[in-house]
């Protein structure tokens, strides 16, 4: 049995708890939280919840600690801190800061002889892997990543910070025509606006200036100004009923040429359609937790990413079972 | 520079030659053939062609030997034979015999301290990898593999062996309705007939009994009897003009459930659309030749498959470049 700990229990932590229950070679030992432990209710009530301050007393009792905090403030501190004492895995997803996070975790985990697996999920994660593999196969080609249709937490939060907004949900939607051009192998150059549209469902406070809110959304730099954005004002009840889920997904496409005269075109497409973004991310993390455990058992140490993991390490099946049934 | 040899020069060997030319860290040292070397014309005439009997004199001068023979008779003999002297890679694709082939190559290459990478391509190969990874992530789910639309060499050959047939080309075509049901997450149980149809373009000899040929095709056990098959009789000129290519492709789909009450469905889809089956297979092999070289440099030995290769080994980029640009 691989003994797992969860550090941080929000949507992702809950997804990890569900995913562990699907994997019979894993056991959830404990959940750690910065909140009052008695206020945290797990799905499986038999699993104990401890305050984060008690985590070090579990050294030697947990094989892999799964960190479920946020990338902005939690993981940059927590992952290096815990990597000194445990094999760790996180879903750090601030792409621009991955090299820095890698260095920080690598320094600690190399010294401690632990494995620190970072940036696991679907982007970064499975999408990154597909960009790497498709690009290594079709050397002469172009990469395209489309996200959605799905909920962007960051964009929803940005709308909620606007004066007069009570609640909001934002969907990122790929432009179908752009997708089809890529799938046809046209290798188009696409602007930000040509790739995705943004659709916002907003609950306004009573008496708020709707025109002003809509204008603030549509002109918000970085978040919306470069996109064709649609804004719908709805009631809180409608938001909860029709937009309560956290679906997401997307597509990575590589289009490339081969042959003596580049006469042949090939399209590699990897596509995800996810009912629950955090639960799918959690499922990826749990498979990579198995790999983390195995790499640690082999004596490996240091920071790792999905690029470093032999795919066989993700599966509970043996090498010969995999070759017989899946190759 | 990674020094590559090609052993066997048909469609696949030619594709490998093209793929090597796209990878600046690789050099094609020599091509080996069982035919008269002077009869083999490469794309790059500067590369020497030798008789297969001379291959051992290149021991120490070639880092990875790429075997481009057939799975039925060539590779079961050639891969273990050459693995004693070289790091080798092949595209052995008789799924049922992979475990046996693995053992044969493993025995030799472990003893010789070489790396023997087998069954590389897209199925087995990239499709296998996607079945493994998607199944490890979505534990509670179903796998589907669809092939086509594309040319099946084996089925085309089977038609050509029928009395009265001059030439033929057979396309395997996924049933669109079945694909859509899988994509919707229905997890249907599909019979052979419900998954694929077969379309045959046949050139008959003058005076041949067309009705008899069509009947023989449609009732041929294993190849056609379990499928809805369409037969078109066309002229040799039409066959050459409209059916001269070797396109292929297909889809691997995993549909799975997560959540406390299995309430969320996720779909992972990996799709290939290939203008040239052998050139794409060659491109996959060449990327894995790089990995073979690296694993050998690290001191690894024995038989390996795509399941054993850390994805980073496929790329010429360094770990930090990959993390910065692709993660």
XYZ file of C-alpha atoms in Angstrom:
654
model
C 0.000 0.000 0.000
C 1.205 3.500 -0.868
C 0.535 5.739 2.112
C -0.746 9.150 0.993
C -1.240 12.435 2.836
C -3.276 15.385 1.550
C -2.048 18.851 2.477
C -4.863 21.367 1.949
C -8.488 20.373 1.507
C -10.433 22.459 -1.025
C -11.902 21.343 -4.369
C -8.612 19.731 -5.404
C -8.046 18.003 -2.063
C -11.544 16.594 -2.205
C -10.887 15.356 -5.760
C -7.693 13.681 -4.552
C -9.629 11.964 -1.773
C -12.085 10.582 -4.392
C -9.262 9.478 -6.708
C -7.378 7.648 -3.951
C -10.558 5.676 -3.218
C -10.457 4.430 -6.854
C -6.904 3.092 -6.507
C -6.733 -0.078 -4.378
C -2.937 0.131 -3.981
C -3.251 3.441 -2.101
C -4.299 4.433 1.383
C -5.179 7.925 2.584
C -3.413 8.246 5.945
C -4.342 11.791 6.915
C -5.470 15.196 5.706
C -3.728 18.372 6.898
C -5.399 21.764 6.964
C -4.615 25.310 8.121
C -8.227 25.648 9.228
C -9.641 24.236 12.454
C -9.463 20.454 11.754
C -12.859 19.863 13.363
C -14.423 22.156 10.736
C -13.154 20.043 7.813
C -15.532 17.286 6.772
C -14.063 14.548 4.567
C -16.043 12.185 2.339
C -14.555 9.246 4.239
C -15.051 10.164 7.877
C -12.676 7.412 9.024
C -9.686 9.413 7.747
C -8.250 11.735 10.417
C -7.814 15.471 9.848
C -4.897 17.276 11.512
C -3.756 20.844 11.695
C -1.002 21.671 9.204
C 1.344 22.377 12.116
C 1.327 18.685 13.027
C 2.488 17.469 9.621
C 6.113 16.798 10.577
C 5.052 14.223 13.166
C 3.997 12.093 10.166
C 7.529 11.867 8.795
C 8.143 8.219 7.922
C 4.426 7.440 8.058
C 3.476 8.928 4.692
C 5.065 7.832 1.402
C 3.818 10.721 -0.729
C 2.346 14.039 0.403
C -0.060 15.542 -2.134
C -0.143 19.332 -1.916
C -3.512 20.819 -2.819
C -2.904 24.518 -2.176
C -2.898 27.398 -4.644
C -0.067 28.323 -6.993
C -0.018 32.010 -6.150
C 0.855 31.908 -2.456
C 0.729 28.362 -1.042
C 2.841 26.082 -3.210
C 5.921 28.306 -3.671
C 6.379 28.053 0.113
C 4.787 24.698 0.989
C 6.350 22.457 -1.663
C 10.002 23.252 -0.820
C 9.166 23.193 2.902
C 7.540 19.746 2.821
C 10.043 18.311 0.298
C 12.616 18.386 3.076
C 10.617 15.745 4.950
C 8.415 13.904 2.437
C 8.156 12.865 -1.176
C 5.804 15.549 -2.467
C 3.672 16.238 -5.500
C 1.964 19.477 -6.483
C -0.003 21.031 -9.351
C 1.901 24.331 -9.511
C 0.452 25.989 -12.610
C 1.957 29.453 -12.960
C 3.764 28.597 -16.209
C 6.167 31.540 -16.134
C 7.415 30.680 -12.650
C 7.918 26.932 -13.144
C 11.721 27.177 -13.662
C 12.092 29.089 -10.374
C 9.784 26.704 -8.506
C 11.719 23.757 -9.966
C 15.030 25.139 -8.676
C 13.620 25.743 -5.211
C 12.173 22.257 -4.902
C 15.177 20.599 -6.540
C 17.638 22.135 -4.075
C 15.727 20.881 -1.044
C 14.696 17.465 -2.333
C 18.148 16.583 -3.691
C 19.638 17.332 -0.291
C 16.919 15.426 1.562
C 16.897 12.497 -0.860
C 13.181 12.925 -1.548
C 11.316 13.131 -4.850
C 9.555 16.431 -5.481
C 7.143 16.116 -8.409
C 5.802 19.482 -9.551
C 3.267 20.947 -11.983
C 1.176 17.809 -12.412
C -2.327 18.051 -13.843
C -3.504 18.665 -17.384
C -1.965 22.054 -18.203
C 0.732 21.987 -17.041
C 0.748 18.203 -17.159
C -0.874 16.061 -19.839
C -1.011 18.946 -22.324
C 2.694 19.661 -21.752
C 3.500 16.010 -22.323
C 1.601 16.016 -25.589
C 3.316 19.205 -26.746
C 6.692 17.595 -25.981
C 5.975 14.232 -27.587
C 4.194 15.528 -30.676
C 6.940 18.108 -31.213
C 9.643 15.456 -30.906
C 7.882 13.259 -33.483
C 6.779 15.907 -35.987
C 9.902 18.049 -35.934
C 8.815 20.238 -38.839
C 5.480 21.544 -37.585
C 3.382 23.897 -35.471
C 1.803 23.547 -32.035
C -1.618 24.772 -31.037
C -3.249 24.699 -27.614
C -6.930 25.590 -27.228
C -8.667 25.696 -23.856
C -12.336 25.087 -23.132
C -15.144 25.095 -23.241
C -14.624 25.543 -19.538
C -14.689 27.681 -16.451
C -11.672 29.899 -15.815
C -11.421 30.487 -12.080
C -9.027 33.422 -12.525
C -11.322 35.231 -14.941
C -14.390 34.556 -12.792
C -12.545 36.004 -9.804
C -11.514 39.072 -11.812
C -15.175 39.800 -12.611
C -16.184 39.325 -8.976
C -13.749 42.058 -7.938
C -15.657 44.648 -10.033
C -17.786 47.131 -8.076
C -21.454 46.124 -8.172
C -20.844 42.418 -8.945
C -22.221 39.849 -6.529
C -21.056 36.680 -8.261
C -19.842 35.572 -11.698
C -18.710 32.655 -13.822
C -16.560 32.950 -16.938
C -16.295 30.366 -19.725
C -13.336 30.223 -22.099
C -14.486 28.920 -25.499
C -12.278 27.895 -28.431
C -13.216 29.432 -31.778
C -14.504 26.470 -33.802
C -13.398 27.902 -37.138
C -9.808 28.330 -35.917
C -9.806 24.765 -34.586
C -11.009 23.430 -37.935
C -8.305 25.330 -39.831
C -5.673 23.817 -37.545
C -7.170 20.339 -37.949
C -7.032 20.742 -41.727
C -3.265 21.281 -41.432
C -3.322 24.917 -42.585
C -0.873 25.970 -39.845
C -2.548 29.370 -39.504
C -1.088 32.249 -37.503
C -3.816 33.031 -34.985
C -4.166 36.120 -32.806
C -5.430 35.816 -29.222
C -8.848 37.043 -30.407
C -9.001 34.466 -33.185
C -8.386 31.502 -30.870
C -10.812 31.963 -27.960
C -13.929 33.867 -26.995
C -15.019 34.597 -23.412
C -18.568 34.309 -22.114
C -19.476 35.789 -18.731
C -22.510 35.136 -16.540
C -22.789 37.910 -13.980
C -25.028 38.460 -10.952
C -25.177 42.185 -10.229
C -26.083 43.858 -6.970
C -29.470 45.547 -6.871
C -29.325 48.951 -8.500
C -25.862 48.417 -9.965
C -24.981 50.116 -13.258
C -25.043 47.129 -15.632
C -23.682 49.073 -18.593
C -20.718 50.165 -16.502
C -20.028 46.604 -15.282
C -20.196 45.205 -18.821
C -17.838 47.898 -20.044
C -15.382 47.280 -17.202
C -15.306 43.563 -17.998
C -14.852 43.972 -21.749
C -12.024 46.479 -21.425
C -10.150 44.781 -18.581
C -6.513 44.474 -19.708
C -4.904 40.969 -19.893
C -8.148 39.276 -18.876
C -10.713 40.396 -21.476
C -9.567 43.332 -23.625
C -7.888 41.089 -26.230
C -10.933 38.808 -26.637
C -14.438 38.971 -28.033
C -16.364 38.875 -24.776
C -20.073 38.353 -24.190
C -21.694 39.384 -20.897
C -25.035 38.013 -19.644
C -26.662 39.329 -16.485
C -28.558 36.603 -14.650
C -29.994 35.978 -11.197
C -28.117 34.238 -8.391
C -30.585 31.334 -8.699
C -29.838 30.937 -12.414
C -26.088 31.059 -11.752
C -26.333 28.339 -9.130
C -28.650 26.146 -11.179
C -27.007 26.351 -14.605
C -23.436 27.293 -13.846
C -22.653 25.424 -10.640
C -20.143 22.976 -12.168
C -16.444 23.384 -12.875
C -16.151 21.787 -16.338
C -13.117 22.358 -18.508
C -11.072 20.790 -21.241
C -9.191 21.693 -24.356
C -7.101 20.471 -27.248
C -3.408 20.246 -28.082
C -2.776 19.863 -31.795
C 0.508 19.399 -33.631
C 0.435 19.654 -37.377
C 3.628 18.660 -39.182
C 5.198 17.718 -42.489
C 7.279 14.714 -43.515
C 8.657 13.284 -46.742
C 11.352 14.058 -49.247
C 9.615 17.270 -50.298
C 7.463 17.861 -47.190
C 4.615 16.407 -49.217
C 2.810 14.632 -46.375
C 0.881 16.277 -43.542
C 0.141 14.642 -40.200
C -2.126 15.823 -37.401
C -1.725 14.704 -33.786
C -4.599 15.795 -31.565
C -4.992 15.319 -27.820
C -8.365 16.357 -26.492
C -9.896 16.514 -23.024
C -13.546 17.016 -22.108
C -13.856 17.239 -18.347
C -16.995 17.483 -16.232
C -14.892 18.505 -13.236
C -11.574 20.268 -13.653
C -10.390 19.643 -10.044
C -11.407 15.969 -10.043
C -9.590 15.267 -13.301
C -6.508 17.155 -12.120
C -6.673 15.102 -8.931
C -6.836 11.868 -10.933
C -3.702 12.828 -12.843
C -1.929 13.757 -9.604
C -2.809 10.456 -7.941
C -1.406 8.447 -10.889
C 1.803 10.507 -10.669
C 1.889 9.989 -6.901
C 2.326 6.291 -7.692
C 5.240 7.174 -9.974
C 6.709 9.450 -7.290
C 6.607 6.591 -4.812
C 8.313 4.228 -7.257
C 11.024 6.675 -8.240
C 11.727 7.261 -4.558
C 11.861 3.494 -3.896
C 14.458 3.257 -6.691
C 16.620 5.738 -4.831
C 15.937 8.719 -7.077
C 15.839 12.187 -5.551
C 15.302 15.782 -6.656
C 12.642 17.720 -8.479
C 10.814 15.925 -11.296
C 8.091 16.798 -13.771
C 5.838 14.732 -16.034
C 8.661 14.888 -18.596
C 10.857 12.700 -16.379
C 8.436 9.882 -15.617
C 8.472 6.599 -17.579
C 4.757 6.032 -18.337
C 4.837 2.477 -16.910
C 5.334 4.009 -13.440
C 1.812 5.452 -13.555
C 0.114 2.084 -13.672
C -0.358 -0.465 -10.901
C 0.161 -3.230 -13.499
C 3.515 -4.950 -13.936
C 5.696 -4.459 -17.005
C 4.726 -7.812 -18.466
C 1.006 -7.205 -17.867
C 1.283 -3.831 -19.583
C 3.106 -5.291 -22.594
C 0.635 -8.139 -22.889
C -2.562 -6.104 -22.524
C -1.864 -2.534 -23.590
C 1.093 -2.453 -25.992
C 25.795 13.542 -33.281
C 23.865 10.303 -32.891
C 25.115 7.857 -35.524
C 22.228 5.904 -37.042
C 22.119 2.822 -39.270
C 19.070 1.635 -41.214
C 18.653 -2.117 -41.627
C 16.185 -2.804 -44.446
C 15.136 -0.189 -46.978
C 11.469 -0.327 -48.004
C 8.718 2.247 -47.332
C 9.614 2.404 -43.638
C 13.374 2.638 -44.248
C 12.804 5.457 -46.686
C 10.600 7.219 -44.107
C 13.364 6.833 -41.529
C 15.863 8.362 -43.941
C 13.535 11.384 -44.366
C 12.997 11.712 -40.602
C 16.711 11.601 -39.805
C 17.237 14.504 -42.224
C 14.798 16.548 -40.080
C 16.801 15.963 -36.879
C 20.061 17.940 -36.810
C 21.496 15.920 -33.913
C 21.456 12.729 -36.010
C 23.591 11.382 -38.807
C 22.720 8.492 -41.128
C 25.932 6.457 -41.334
C 24.840 3.607 -43.584
C 21.933 1.595 -44.948
C 22.029 -2.216 -44.975
C 20.014 -4.336 -47.383
C 19.628 -7.990 -48.303
C 19.275 -6.981 -51.938
C 22.152 -6.065 -54.218
C 23.335 -2.765 -52.625
C 23.885 -1.186 -56.042
C 20.168 -1.644 -56.765
C 19.078 0.398 -53.730
C 18.714 4.104 -54.415
C 18.584 6.385 -51.361
C 17.186 9.921 -51.290
C 20.568 11.161 -50.093
C 23.032 9.567 -52.495
C 25.972 10.479 -50.263
C 24.951 7.799 -47.745
C 26.562 4.411 -48.491
C 24.513 1.234 -48.932
C 25.999 -2.099 -47.808
C 24.899 -5.670 -47.972
C 23.313 -6.901 -44.749
C 26.163 -9.404 -44.388
C 28.574 -6.535 -43.738
C 26.661 -5.063 -40.820
C 28.920 -6.415 -38.062
C 31.898 -4.509 -39.417
C 30.040 -1.383 -38.270
C 30.106 -2.413 -34.619
C 31.223 0.641 -32.619
C 30.526 2.969 -35.565
C 26.734 3.100 -35.200
C 24.992 4.244 -32.007
C 21.512 2.991 -32.876
C 20.488 0.534 -35.593
C 16.929 1.100 -36.839
C 15.363 -2.113 -38.114
C 12.877 -1.592 -40.915
C 11.935 -5.162 -41.783
C 8.571 -6.871 -41.433
C 7.079 -8.264 -38.238
C 6.135 -11.657 -39.664
C 9.540 -13.017 -40.639
C 12.285 -10.378 -40.393
C 12.163 -8.792 -36.950
C 11.754 -11.934 -34.804
C 15.153 -13.008 -36.145
C 16.908 -9.718 -36.912
C 16.207 -7.771 -33.703
C 17.707 -10.343 -31.290
C 20.577 -10.989 -33.731
C 21.541 -7.330 -34.052
C 20.878 -6.525 -30.368
C 23.978 -8.545 -29.553
C 26.111 -5.957 -31.332
C 24.159 -2.694 -31.459
C 21.545 -0.670 -29.674
C 18.513 -1.473 -31.795
C 14.988 -0.219 -32.335
C 12.167 -1.883 -34.232
C 8.461 -1.480 -34.966
C 7.415 -5.080 -34.248
C 3.633 -4.909 -34.479
C 2.241 -8.433 -34.045
C 0.494 -7.580 -30.765
C -0.024 -11.174 -29.644
C 3.660 -12.010 -30.011
C 5.099 -8.948 -28.283
C 5.754 -10.728 -24.934
C 7.749 -13.451 -26.724
C 9.659 -10.941 -28.840
C 10.383 -8.911 -25.688
C 11.877 -11.940 -23.931
C 14.048 -12.832 -26.932
C 15.432 -9.325 -27.276
C 15.765 -8.825 -23.522
C 17.889 -11.940 -23.071
C 20.387 -10.888 -25.737
C 20.534 -7.182 -25.004
C 20.897 -7.595 -21.231
C 23.857 -9.883 -21.801
C 25.401 -7.583 -24.397
C 24.713 -4.399 -22.427
C 22.776 -2.878 -25.323
C 19.350 -1.258 -25.375
C 16.751 -3.052 -27.501
C 13.704 -0.846 -28.039
C 10.815 -2.748 -29.594
C 7.325 -2.133 -30.972
C 7.739 1.580 -31.614
C 5.328 3.385 -33.925
C 1.732 4.421 -33.422
C -0.022 1.102 -32.722
C 1.841 -0.404 -30.990
C 3.467 2.822 -29.833
C 1.692 6.133 -29.312
C -1.726 4.479 -29.094
C -0.417 2.025 -26.474
C 1.030 4.900 -24.485
C -2.295 6.691 -24.532
C -4.173 3.563 -23.461
C -1.744 3.166 -20.560
C -1.773 6.792 -19.424
C -5.497 7.392 -19.826
C -6.250 4.132 -18.016
C -3.944 5.050 -15.146
C -5.640 8.434 -14.768
C -9.283 7.428 -15.270
C -9.232 4.200 -13.315
C -13.000 3.694 -13.481
C -13.590 3.732 -17.217
C -13.556 2.107 -20.651
C -11.040 2.121 -23.490
C -11.837 2.361 -27.173
C -9.466 2.186 -30.123
C -10.705 2.990 -33.625
C -8.491 2.724 -36.701
C -8.752 4.681 -39.924
C -9.729 6.002 -42.209
C -6.688 4.314 -43.656
C -5.109 1.673 -45.792
C -4.652 -1.749 -44.238
C -1.733 -3.425 -45.950
C -2.681 -6.862 -44.607
C -6.246 -6.645 -45.922
C -5.119 -5.276 -49.280
C -2.699 -8.203 -49.582
C -5.449 -10.676 -48.692
C -7.593 -9.388 -51.570
C -4.652 -9.539 -53.985
C -4.273 -13.248 -53.258
C -7.795 -13.965 -54.601
C -7.957 -15.646 -58.016
C -8.724 -13.087 -60.721
C -7.515 -10.034 -58.762
C -4.750 -7.930 -60.307
C -4.398 -5.301 -57.586
C -6.375 -3.940 -54.634
C -6.465 -1.414 -51.838
C -8.513 -1.752 -48.675
C -9.571 1.087 -46.371
C -10.554 0.542 -42.741
C -13.155 3.139 -41.713
C -14.426 3.834 -38.178
C -18.212 3.945 -37.837
C -18.945 7.601 -37.110
C -22.034 6.854 -35.009
C -20.090 4.505 -32.727
C -17.359 7.119 -32.316
C -19.914 9.749 -31.349
C -21.501 7.467 -28.758
C -18.085 6.871 -27.208
C -17.318 10.608 -27.246
C -20.591 11.303 -25.453
C -19.420 9.042 -22.617
C -22.051 6.345 -23.174
C -19.478 3.530 -22.735
C -21.276 1.336 -25.285
C -20.452 -2.332 -25.857
C -19.579 -2.454 -29.551
C -19.277 -5.515 -31.769
C -16.567 -5.721 -34.423
C -19.177 -4.853 -37.071
C -20.361 -1.804 -35.143
C -16.883 -0.282 -34.864
C -15.436 -0.389 -38.379
C -16.480 -0.841 -41.992
C -14.173 -1.996 -44.807
C -14.071 -0.480 -48.278
C -12.212 -2.282 -51.079
C -11.037 -0.973 -54.438
C -10.267 -3.901 -56.686
C -8.682 -4.202 -60.131
C -9.835 -7.474 -61.692
C -8.145 -9.396 -64.459
C -9.872 -9.268 -67.835
C -12.748 -11.724 -67.942
C -12.653 -12.479 -64.220
C -15.894 -13.353 -62.412
C -16.541 -10.146 -60.465
C -19.451 -11.553 -58.503
C -17.271 -14.433 -57.337
C -14.425 -12.113 -56.319
C -16.784 -9.846 -54.374
C -18.279 -12.841 -52.618
C -14.878 -14.265 -51.747
C -13.828 -10.944 -50.224
C -16.991 -10.423 -48.201
C -16.980 -13.914 -46.728
C -13.243 -14.181 -46.019
C -12.902 -15.272 -42.370
C -10.971 -13.007 -39.924
C -10.360 -10.382 -42.605
C -13.844 -9.418 -43.831
C -16.621 -11.771 -42.703
C -17.242 -9.889 -39.433
C -17.491 -6.482 -41.115
C -19.821 -4.597 -43.411
C -17.679 -4.564 -46.525
C -18.106 -2.602 -49.735
C -16.347 -3.665 -52.936
C -15.716 -1.347 -55.894
C -14.202 -2.605 -59.132
C -12.034 0.028 -60.780
C -9.320 0.219 -63.433
C -5.616 0.023 -62.682
C -5.313 3.684 -63.747
C -7.988 4.740 -61.247
C -6.325 2.743 -58.485
C -2.978 4.383 -59.125
C -4.414 7.869 -59.466
C -6.843 7.942 -56.523
C -5.521 5.275 -54.183
C -1.759 5.576 -54.509
C -1.120 6.890 -50.991
C -0.727 5.067 -47.691
C -2.792 7.258 -45.350
C -3.915 6.018 -41.962
C -4.836 7.183 -38.505
C -7.251 6.474 -35.736
C -8.444 7.384 -32.286
C -7.875 6.137 -28.746
C -10.600 7.229 -26.358
C -10.887 6.675 -22.628
C -14.145 7.571 -20.976
C -14.196 7.479 -17.193
C -16.025 8.520 -14.059
C -14.866 10.393 -10.967
C -16.465 11.891 -7.877
C -18.067 10.757 -4.679
C -20.955 9.148 -6.556
C -19.305 8.731 -9.986
C -21.220 11.829 -10.975
C -18.619 13.319 -13.315
C -17.598 11.994 -16.734
C -14.316 12.744 -18.455
C -13.231 11.974 -21.998
C -9.577 11.688 -23.043
C -9.120 11.435 -26.804
C -5.907 10.936 -28.773
C -6.337 11.200 -32.513
C -3.995 10.776 -35.463
C -4.615 11.745 -39.082
C -1.679 10.630 -41.166
C -1.010 11.235 -44.855
C 1.675 8.545 -44.812
C 1.580 5.678 -42.365
C 5.235 4.617 -42.884
C 6.590 8.180 -42.687
C 4.762 8.872 -39.430
C 5.854 5.532 -37.972
C 9.403 6.434 -39.023
C 9.154 9.808 -37.275
C 8.095 8.122 -34.034
C 10.932 5.599 -34.354
C 13.541 8.304 -34.918
C 12.447 10.205 -31.778
C 12.694 6.954 -29.803
C 16.105 6.265 -31.369
C 17.263 9.399 -29.560
C 15.866 7.991 -26.310
C 17.525 4.634 -27.011
C 20.857 6.385 -27.426
C 20.436 8.307 -24.177
C 19.361 5.295 -22.164
C 22.380 3.419 -23.473
C 24.691 6.340 -22.587
C 23.292 6.183 -19.052
C 24.366 2.572 -18.845
C 20.934 1.003 -19.208
C 20.599 -2.319 -21.010
C 17.880 -4.777 -21.956
C 14.650 -4.677 -23.877
C 12.552 -1.522 -23.570
C 9.231 -0.325 -24.925
C 7.580 3.100 -25.134
C 6.260 2.425 -21.628
C 9.802 2.627 -20.207
C 10.946 5.889 -21.770
C 10.824 9.196 -19.863
C 9.286 11.573 -22.434
C 12.097 14.119 -22.020
C 14.461 11.620 -23.678
C 12.597 12.034 -26.976
C 13.495 15.678 -27.366
C 16.814 17.247 -28.336
C 16.071 20.080 -25.881
C 17.542 20.137 -22.375
C 15.437 19.618 -19.264
C 15.466 23.302 -18.415
C 14.516 24.309 -21.973
C 11.630 21.842 -21.907
C 10.368 23.102 -18.550
C 10.640 26.732 -19.652
C 9.019 26.335 -23.071
C 6.716 23.324 -23.019
C 5.596 22.618 -19.437
